C-alpha cells in the first residue's frame, strides 16, 4: 500500500519530525512548511536529512529529496585542468577564519546569478550555528584576499554542504577538493550536496535513494548530537595536492 503524500505544517514543537516518506512528488521532496530556524530545530532536522530552502517571500520550506546528491570524499573527481590549477596555486586554504565573509559572498553570488535562498534569517541562523561550533567555512585565500570557499554544517561523520562561491576561476573547487583531501582528519565520511546539479556531478557526486541516505544518517550521526568543531582545528592551513 502506497502512503498518501502530505505536507506537514510544523508546530511550535522544535523536535517535531516530518515523515520523509510522505514528501511531495511535486515539488519533489517538499516535506514540511513553517516552524523556525532555532538552533535546536535546525540540528534536529538536519540530523534526519531535512534542510530549509526557500525565498524571502515564502514561509520556511523543508525538503527531503527522494534521490539525494552526495559526494564521498575519496570519489572527488580531479580533472586534468583542476590538477594543473592546484599545482600552480600559491595561496592557502583555511577553515573557520572568515565564516561571515564566506556566507555573505555565497549570498551575493547566488543573488546575482539566480536569486538566493540565503535570506537574512538563514544567514543569522547559520552564523549562530558557527559560533556554537556546528557550521563551518572552508576558505581559499590568495595573499590576503578571500577568493572562494564553501560553508555547511558538520554533524557526526556528515558534512552538509550549503553553498559555495568563486571570485576567481576554480576557487570553490579548490575548497571542496581540500575538504575531501582532509576528510579523514576532520572525521568526515559523507558530504551531503542535497540537490543534483551538473556542476556537482562533474566533481564526483552521485545520487543515492532516500532510504539509503536515512540509514547512513542513523549510523553516522549520534542520537545526542554535539558540535564537532571539526576537531577544533580552526587555524589549520589545508594542504592541496
PDB file of C-alpha atoms in Angstrom:
ATOM      1  CA  UNK A   1       0.000   0.000   0.000  1.00  0.00           C
ATOM      2  CA  UNK A   2       1.456   3.351  -1.018  1.00  0.00           C
ATOM      3  CA  UNK A   3       1.486   6.170   1.507  1.00  0.00           C
ATOM      4  CA  UNK A   4      -0.565   9.274   0.800  1.00  0.00           C
ATOM      5  CA  UNK A   5       1.722  12.219   0.231  1.00  0.00           C
ATOM      6  CA  UNK A   6       1.120  15.146   2.531  1.00  0.00           C
ATOM      7  CA  UNK A   7       2.769  18.389   3.556  1.00  0.00           C
ATOM      8  CA  UNK A   8       3.274  18.770   7.287  1.00  0.00           C
ATOM      9  CA  UNK A   9       2.696  22.176   8.865  1.00  0.00           C
ATOM     10  CA  UNK A  10       5.215  22.353  11.679  1.00  0.00           C
ATOM     11  CA  UNK A  11       4.037  23.263  15.160  1.00  0.00           C
ATOM     12  CA  UNK A  12       5.933  25.078  17.914  1.00  0.00           C
ATOM     13  CA  UNK A  13       7.462  21.755  18.980  1.00  0.00           C
ATOM     14  CA  UNK A  14      11.085  22.120  17.861  1.00  0.00           C
ATOM     15  CA  UNK A  15      11.539  18.335  17.901  1.00  0.00           C
ATOM     16  CA  UNK A  16       8.587  17.602  15.637  1.00  0.00           C
ATOM     17  CA  UNK A  17       9.760  15.346  12.816  1.00  0.00           C
ATOM     18  CA  UNK A  18       8.115  15.069   9.378  1.00  0.00           C
ATOM     19  CA  UNK A  19       7.908  11.652   7.722  1.00  0.00           C
ATOM     20  CA  UNK A  20      10.305  11.822   4.739  1.00  0.00           C
ATOM     21  CA  UNK A  21       8.353   9.050   3.013  1.00  0.00           C
ATOM     22  CA  UNK A  22       5.383  11.433   2.800  1.00  0.00           C
ATOM     23  CA  UNK A  23       7.350  14.149   0.990  1.00  0.00           C
ATOM     24  CA  UNK A  24       5.579  15.512  -2.071  1.00  0.00           C
ATOM     25  CA  UNK A  25       6.414  14.397  -5.580  1.00  0.00           C
ATOM     26  CA  UNK A  26       5.637  17.865  -6.944  1.00  0.00           C
ATOM     27  CA  UNK A  27       7.572  19.836  -5.961  1.00  0.00           C
ATOM     28  CA  UNK A  28       9.784  16.827  -5.397  1.00  0.00           C
ATOM     29  CA  UNK A  29      10.996  16.412  -1.844  1.00  0.00           C
ATOM     30  CA  UNK A  30       8.972  19.156  -0.154  1.00  0.00           C
ATOM     31  CA  UNK A  31       8.139  17.741   3.274  1.00  0.00           C
ATOM     32  CA  UNK A  32       7.088  20.473   5.674  1.00  0.00           C
ATOM     33  CA  UNK A  33       6.299  24.134   5.964  1.00  0.00           C
ATOM     34  CA  UNK A  34       6.676  26.656   8.769  1.00  0.00           C
ATOM     35  CA  UNK A  35       8.429  26.291  12.084  1.00  0.00           C
ATOM     36  CA  UNK A  36      11.525  28.368  12.776  1.00  0.00           C
ATOM     37  CA  UNK A  37      15.301  28.402  12.375  1.00  0.00           C
ATOM     38  CA  UNK A  38      16.273  27.937  16.005  1.00  0.00           C
ATOM     39  CA  UNK A  39      19.496  26.046  16.573  1.00  0.00           C
ATOM     40  CA  UNK A  40      17.681  23.119  18.192  1.00  0.00           C
ATOM     41  CA  UNK A  41      15.223  22.673  15.331  1.00  0.00           C
ATOM     42  CA  UNK A  42      17.892  23.040  12.652  1.00  0.00           C
ATOM     43  CA  UNK A  43      20.177  20.448  14.249  1.00  0.00           C
ATOM     44  CA  UNK A  44      17.261  18.070  14.824  1.00  0.00           C
ATOM     45  CA  UNK A  45      16.012  18.287  11.246  1.00  0.00           C
ATOM     46  CA  UNK A  46      19.457  18.187   9.615  1.00  0.00           C
ATOM     47  CA  UNK A  47      20.248  15.131  11.707  1.00  0.00           C
ATOM     48  CA  UNK A  48      17.298  13.429   9.990  1.00  0.00           C
ATOM     49  CA  UNK A  49      18.085  14.676   6.490  1.00  0.00           C
ATOM     50  CA  UNK A  50      15.828  17.726   6.153  1.00  0.00           C
ATOM     51  CA  UNK A  51      17.087  21.126   5.036  1.00  0.00           C
ATOM     52  CA  UNK A  52      15.450  24.567   4.586  1.00  0.00           C
ATOM     53  CA  UNK A  53      15.282  26.039   1.093  1.00  0.00           C
ATOM     54  CA  UNK A  54      13.019  28.977   0.344  1.00  0.00           C
ATOM     55  CA  UNK A  55      12.969  32.562  -0.855  1.00  0.00           C
ATOM     56  CA  UNK A  56      12.293  35.659   1.249  1.00  0.00           C
ATOM     57  CA  UNK A  57       8.706  35.829   0.016  1.00  0.00           C
ATOM     58  CA  UNK A  58       7.938  32.259   1.161  1.00  0.00           C
ATOM     59  CA  UNK A  59       7.425  30.685   4.570  1.00  0.00           C
ATOM     60  CA  UNK A  60      10.169  28.290   5.655  1.00  0.00           C
ATOM     61  CA  UNK A  61      10.099  25.207   3.402  1.00  0.00           C
ATOM     62  CA  UNK A  62      11.769  21.936   4.464  1.00  0.00           C
ATOM     63  CA  UNK A  63      12.981  19.386   1.904  1.00  0.00           C
ATOM     64  CA  UNK A  64      13.974  15.717   1.830  1.00  0.00           C
ATOM     65  CA  UNK A  65      14.514  14.626  -1.816  1.00  0.00           C
ATOM     66  CA  UNK A  66      13.817  11.061  -2.928  1.00  0.00           C
ATOM     67  CA  UNK A  67      17.215  10.987  -4.639  1.00  0.00           C
ATOM     68  CA  UNK A  68      19.960  12.588  -2.571  1.00  0.00           C
ATOM     69  CA  UNK A  69      23.028  14.159  -4.115  1.00  0.00           C
ATOM     70  CA  UNK A  70      26.083  13.007  -2.198  1.00  0.00           C
ATOM     71  CA  UNK A  71      29.852  13.151  -2.564  1.00  0.00           C
ATOM     72  CA  UNK A  72      32.113  10.591  -0.939  1.00  0.00           C
ATOM     73  CA  UNK A  73      35.461  12.325  -0.287  1.00  0.00           C
ATOM     74  CA  UNK A  74      37.549   9.616  -1.963  1.00  0.00           C
ATOM     75  CA  UNK A  75      35.376   9.849  -5.093  1.00  0.00           C
ATOM     76  CA  UNK A  76      36.130  13.523  -5.771  1.00  0.00           C
ATOM     77  CA  UNK A  77      36.918  13.838  -9.475  1.00  0.00           C
ATOM     78  CA  UNK A  78      40.135  15.773 -10.004  1.00  0.00           C
ATOM     79  CA  UNK A  79      40.112  16.742 -13.680  1.00  0.00           C
ATOM     80  CA  UNK A  80      43.349  17.305 -15.575  1.00  0.00           C
ATOM     81  CA  UNK A  81      42.713  21.049 -15.714  1.00  0.00           C
ATOM     82  CA  UNK A  82      41.955  21.277 -11.987  1.00  0.00           C
ATOM     83  CA  UNK A  83      45.028  19.193 -11.176  1.00  0.00           C
ATOM     84  CA  UNK A  84      47.168  21.664 -13.138  1.00  0.00           C
ATOM     85  CA  UNK A  85      45.475  24.546 -11.343  1.00  0.00           C
ATOM     86  CA  UNK A  86      46.160  23.055  -7.892  1.00  0.00           C
ATOM     87  CA  UNK A  87      49.841  22.622  -8.749  1.00  0.00           C
ATOM     88  CA  UNK A  88      50.079  26.294  -9.737  1.00  0.00           C
ATOM     89  CA  UNK A  89      48.060  27.516  -6.752  1.00  0.00           C
ATOM     90  CA  UNK A  90      50.248  29.530  -4.383  1.00  0.00           C
ATOM     91  CA  UNK A  91      47.640  30.715  -1.909  1.00  0.00           C
ATOM     92  CA  UNK A  92      46.293  28.994   1.204  1.00  0.00           C
ATOM     93  CA  UNK A  93      43.143  27.166   2.211  1.00  0.00           C
ATOM     94  CA  UNK A  94      41.867  27.646   5.735  1.00  0.00           C
ATOM     95  CA  UNK A  95      38.930  26.687   7.890  1.00  0.00           C
ATOM     96  CA  UNK A  96      36.740  28.951  10.003  1.00  0.00           C
ATOM     97  CA  UNK A  97      38.775  32.142   9.723  1.00  0.00           C
ATOM     98  CA  UNK A  98      36.153  34.088   7.724  1.00  0.00           C
ATOM     99  CA  UNK A  99      32.771  32.420   8.113  1.00  0.00           C
ATOM    100  CA  UNK A 100      30.769  35.654   7.908  1.00  0.00           C
ATOM    101  CA  UNK A 101      32.519  36.746   4.729  1.00  0.00           C
ATOM    102  CA  UNK A 102      32.101  33.309   3.160  1.00  0.00           C
ATOM    103  CA  UNK A 103      28.355  33.105   3.682  1.00  0.00           C
ATOM    104  CA  UNK A 104      27.989  36.728   2.581  1.00  0.00           C
ATOM    105  CA  UNK A 105      29.855  36.073  -0.675  1.00  0.00           C
ATOM    106  CA  UNK A 106      27.743  32.952  -1.268  1.00  0.00           C
ATOM    107  CA  UNK A 107      24.619  35.024  -0.794  1.00  0.00           C
ATOM    108  CA  UNK A 108      25.761  37.815  -3.096  1.00  0.00           C
ATOM    109  CA  UNK A 109      26.878  35.478  -5.873  1.00  0.00           C
ATOM    110  CA  UNK A 110      23.675  33.440  -5.791  1.00  0.00           C
ATOM    111  CA  UNK A 111      21.643  36.665  -5.820  1.00  0.00           C
ATOM    112  CA  UNK A 112      23.470  37.950  -8.891  1.00  0.00           C
ATOM    113  CA  UNK A 113      23.183  34.661 -10.776  1.00  0.00           C
ATOM    114  CA  UNK A 114      19.774  33.213  -9.999  1.00  0.00           C
ATOM    115  CA  UNK A 115      18.274  34.611  -6.832  1.00  0.00           C
ATOM    116  CA  UNK A 116      19.168  33.285  -3.412  1.00  0.00           C
ATOM    117  CA  UNK A 117      17.714  31.176  -0.619  1.00  0.00           C
ATOM    118  CA  UNK A 118      20.287  32.634   1.788  1.00  0.00           C
ATOM    119  CA  UNK A 119      17.928  35.103   3.415  1.00  0.00           C
ATOM    120  CA  UNK A 120      18.754  37.346   6.358  1.00  0.00           C
ATOM    121  CA  UNK A 121      17.169  34.766   8.662  1.00  0.00           C
ATOM    122  CA  UNK A 122      19.218  31.920   7.158  1.00  0.00           C
ATOM    123  CA  UNK A 123      22.396  33.966   7.433  1.00  0.00           C
ATOM    124  CA  UNK A 124      21.742  34.824  11.067  1.00  0.00           C
ATOM    125  CA  UNK A 125      20.802  31.234  11.939  1.00  0.00           C
ATOM    126  CA  UNK A 126      23.935  29.767  10.356  1.00  0.00           C
ATOM    127  CA  UNK A 127      26.141  32.429  11.912  1.00  0.00           C
ATOM    128  CA  UNK A 128      24.847  31.346  15.311  1.00  0.00           C
ATOM    129  CA  UNK A 129      25.443  27.687  14.375  1.00  0.00           C
ATOM    130  CA  UNK A 130      29.008  28.674  13.522  1.00  0.00           C
ATOM    131  CA  UNK A 131      29.513  30.386  16.868  1.00  0.00           C
ATOM    132  CA  UNK A 132      28.240  27.216  18.568  1.00  0.00           C
ATOM    133  CA  UNK A 133      30.637  25.000  16.610  1.00  0.00           C
ATOM    134  CA  UNK A 134      28.198  23.355  14.183  1.00  0.00           C
ATOM    135  CA  UNK A 135      28.626  25.402  10.984  1.00  0.00           C
ATOM    136  CA  UNK A 136      31.974  25.791   9.267  1.00  0.00           C
ATOM    137  CA  UNK A 137      33.605  27.535   6.334  1.00  0.00           C
ATOM    138  CA  UNK A 138      36.380  26.317   4.060  1.00  0.00           C
ATOM    139  CA  UNK A 139      38.123  29.367   2.590  1.00  0.00           C
ATOM    140  CA  UNK A 140      40.504  29.880  -0.333  1.00  0.00           C
ATOM    141  CA  UNK A 141      42.936  32.758   0.132  1.00  0.00           C
ATOM    142  CA  UNK A 142      45.247  34.494  -2.324  1.00  0.00           C
ATOM    143  CA  UNK A 143      47.650  36.722  -0.451  1.00  0.00           C
ATOM    144  CA  UNK A 144      45.309  38.498   1.983  1.00  0.00           C
ATOM    145  CA  UNK A 145      42.197  38.234  -0.196  1.00  0.00           C
ATOM    146  CA  UNK A 146      39.369  35.702   0.147  1.00  0.00           C
ATOM    147  CA  UNK A 147      38.732  34.427  -3.405  1.00  0.00           C
ATOM    148  CA  UNK A 148      36.460  31.433  -2.849  1.00  0.00           C
ATOM    149  CA  UNK A 149      35.026  28.961  -0.402  1.00  0.00           C
ATOM    150  CA  UNK A 150      32.083  26.992   0.893  1.00  0.00           C
ATOM    151  CA  UNK A 151      30.162  26.552   4.124  1.00  0.00           C
ATOM    152  CA  UNK A 152      27.991  23.906   5.736  1.00  0.00           C
ATOM    153  CA  UNK A 153      27.068  22.005   8.887  1.00  0.00           C
ATOM    154  CA  UNK A 154      29.128  19.187  10.425  1.00  0.00           C
ATOM    155  CA  UNK A 155      27.233  16.542  12.408  1.00  0.00           C
ATOM    156  CA  UNK A 156      28.868  13.269  13.302  1.00  0.00           C
ATOM    157  CA  UNK A 157      30.576  11.937  10.181  1.00  0.00           C
ATOM    158  CA  UNK A 158      28.465  14.118   7.881  1.00  0.00           C
ATOM    159  CA  UNK A 159      29.253  17.478   6.351  1.00  0.00           C
ATOM    160  CA  UNK A 160      26.073  19.059   4.968  1.00  0.00           C
ATOM    161  CA  UNK A 161      27.268  21.431   2.264  1.00  0.00           C
ATOM    162  CA  UNK A 162      25.126  24.526   1.824  1.00  0.00           C
ATOM    163  CA  UNK A 163      26.691  26.817  -0.756  1.00  0.00           C
ATOM    164  CA  UNK A 164      29.984  27.784  -2.388  1.00  0.00           C
ATOM    165  CA  UNK A 165      31.387  30.783  -4.241  1.00  0.00           C
ATOM    166  CA  UNK A 166      34.281  31.724  -6.515  1.00  0.00           C
ATOM    167  CA  UNK A 167      35.711  35.158  -7.179  1.00  0.00           C
ATOM    168  CA  UNK A 168      38.443  33.586  -9.306  1.00  0.00           C
ATOM    169  CA  UNK A 169      38.349  30.520 -11.550  1.00  0.00           C
ATOM    170  CA  UNK A 170      38.269  27.154  -9.736  1.00  0.00           C
ATOM    171  CA  UNK A 171      38.355  28.696  -6.248  1.00  0.00           C
ATOM    172  CA  UNK A 172      35.266  26.855  -4.954  1.00  0.00           C
ATOM    173  CA  UNK A 173      36.551  23.615  -6.497  1.00  0.00           C
ATOM    174  CA  UNK A 174      39.776  24.069  -4.560  1.00  0.00           C
ATOM    175  CA  UNK A 175      37.779  24.447  -1.343  1.00  0.00           C
ATOM    176  CA  UNK A 176      35.778  21.282  -1.970  1.00  0.00           C
ATOM    177  CA  UNK A 177      38.859  19.349  -3.095  1.00  0.00           C
ATOM    178  CA  UNK A 178      40.663  20.380   0.074  1.00  0.00           C
ATOM    179  CA  UNK A 179      37.709  19.341   2.217  1.00  0.00           C
ATOM    180  CA  UNK A 180      37.834  15.910   0.562  1.00  0.00           C
ATOM    181  CA  UNK A 181      41.621  15.622   0.955  1.00  0.00           C
ATOM    182  CA  UNK A 182      41.330  16.358   4.666  1.00  0.00           C
ATOM    183  CA  UNK A 183      38.151  14.374   5.310  1.00  0.00           C
ATOM    184  CA  UNK A 184      39.864  11.707   7.396  1.00  0.00           C
ATOM    185  CA  UNK A 185      41.478  14.110   9.865  1.00  0.00           C
ATOM    186  CA  UNK A 186      38.221  16.076  10.017  1.00  0.00           C
ATOM    187  CA  UNK A 187      36.227  12.933  10.787  1.00  0.00           C
ATOM    188  CA  UNK A 188      34.052  13.330   7.679  1.00  0.00           C
ATOM    189  CA  UNK A 189      32.782  10.271   5.815  1.00  0.00           C
ATOM    190  CA  UNK A 190      29.938  11.763   3.773  1.00  0.00           C
ATOM    191  CA  UNK A 191      29.423  15.143   2.111  1.00  0.00           C
ATOM    192  CA  UNK A 192      25.740  15.902   1.543  1.00  0.00           C
ATOM    193  CA  UNK A 193      25.183  18.038  -1.560  1.00  0.00           C
ATOM    194  CA  UNK A 194      21.376  17.988  -1.178  1.00  0.00           C
ATOM    195  CA  UNK A 195      20.189  18.573  -4.760  1.00  0.00           C
ATOM    196  CA  UNK A 196      21.713  17.338  -8.023  1.00  0.00           C
ATOM    197  CA  UNK A 197      23.468  19.760 -10.365  1.00  0.00           C
ATOM    198  CA  UNK A 198      25.669  19.220 -13.403  1.00  0.00           C
ATOM    199  CA  UNK A 199      28.499  21.006 -11.603  1.00  0.00           C
ATOM    200  CA  UNK A 200      28.392  18.710  -8.573  1.00  0.00           C
ATOM    201  CA  UNK A 201      28.043  15.565 -10.667  1.00  0.00           C
ATOM    202  CA  UNK A 202      31.121  16.574 -12.684  1.00  0.00           C
ATOM    203  CA  UNK A 203      33.077  16.703  -9.411  1.00  0.00           C
ATOM    204  CA  UNK A 204      32.187  13.131  -8.498  1.00  0.00           C
ATOM    205  CA  UNK A 205      28.867  13.461  -6.694  1.00  0.00           C
ATOM    206  CA  UNK A 206      26.235  10.768  -7.174  1.00  0.00           C
ATOM    207  CA  UNK A 207      22.596  10.167  -6.379  1.00  0.00           C
ATOM    208  CA  UNK A 208      21.508   7.722  -3.692  1.00  0.00           C
ATOM    209  CA  UNK A 209      17.969   6.639  -2.739  1.00  0.00           C
ATOM    210  CA  UNK A 210      16.330   8.317   0.243  1.00  0.00           C
ATOM    211  CA  UNK A 211      16.197   5.090   2.285  1.00  0.00           C
ATOM    212  CA  UNK A 212      19.940   4.510   1.867  1.00  0.00           C
ATOM    213  CA  UNK A 213      20.610   8.094   2.898  1.00  0.00           C
ATOM    214  CA  UNK A 214      18.461   7.713   6.014  1.00  0.00           C
ATOM    215  CA  UNK A 215      20.395   4.598   7.023  1.00  0.00           C
ATOM    216  CA  UNK A 216      23.669   6.478   6.614  1.00  0.00           C
ATOM    217  CA  UNK A 217      22.387   9.256   8.862  1.00  0.00           C
ATOM    218  CA  UNK A 218      21.409   6.768  11.579  1.00  0.00           C
ATOM    219  CA  UNK A 219      24.823   5.131  11.512  1.00  0.00           C
ATOM    220  CA  UNK A 220      26.981   8.251  11.138  1.00  0.00           C
ATOM    221  CA  UNK A 221      25.326  10.792  13.458  1.00  0.00           C
ATOM    222  CA  UNK A 222      24.943  10.191  17.209  1.00  0.00           C
ATOM    223  CA  UNK A 223      21.425  10.385  18.636  1.00  0.00           C
ATOM    224  CA  UNK A 224      22.511  13.145  21.010  1.00  0.00           C
ATOM    225  CA  UNK A 225      24.389  15.234  18.504  1.00  0.00           C
ATOM    226  CA  UNK A 226      27.123  17.524  19.782  1.00  0.00           C
ATOM    227  CA  UNK A 227      29.098  20.162  17.946  1.00  0.00           C
ATOM    228  CA  UNK A 228      32.217  18.748  16.352  1.00  0.00           C
ATOM    229  CA  UNK A 229      34.127  21.994  15.865  1.00  0.00           C
ATOM    230  CA  UNK A 230      35.905  19.934  13.186  1.00  0.00           C
ATOM    231  CA  UNK A 231      38.406  18.728  15.778  1.00  0.00           C
ATOM    232  CA  UNK A 232      38.989  22.343  16.849  1.00  0.00           C
ATOM    233  CA  UNK A 233      41.473  22.952  14.042  1.00  0.00           C
ATOM    234  CA  UNK A 234      40.115  26.356  13.158  1.00  0.00           C
ATOM    235  CA  UNK A 235      43.546  27.764  12.293  1.00  0.00           C
ATOM    236  CA  UNK A 236      44.739  24.894  10.128  1.00  0.00           C
ATOM    237  CA  UNK A 237      46.104  25.678   6.662  1.00  0.00           C
ATOM    238  CA  UNK A 238      44.936  22.992   4.264  1.00  0.00           C
ATOM    239  CA  UNK A 239      47.499  21.347   2.041  1.00  0.00           C
ATOM    240  CA  UNK A 240      46.309  20.988  -1.534  1.00  0.00           C
ATOM    241  CA  UNK A 241      47.935  18.188  -3.543  1.00  0.00           C
TER     242      UNK A 241
END
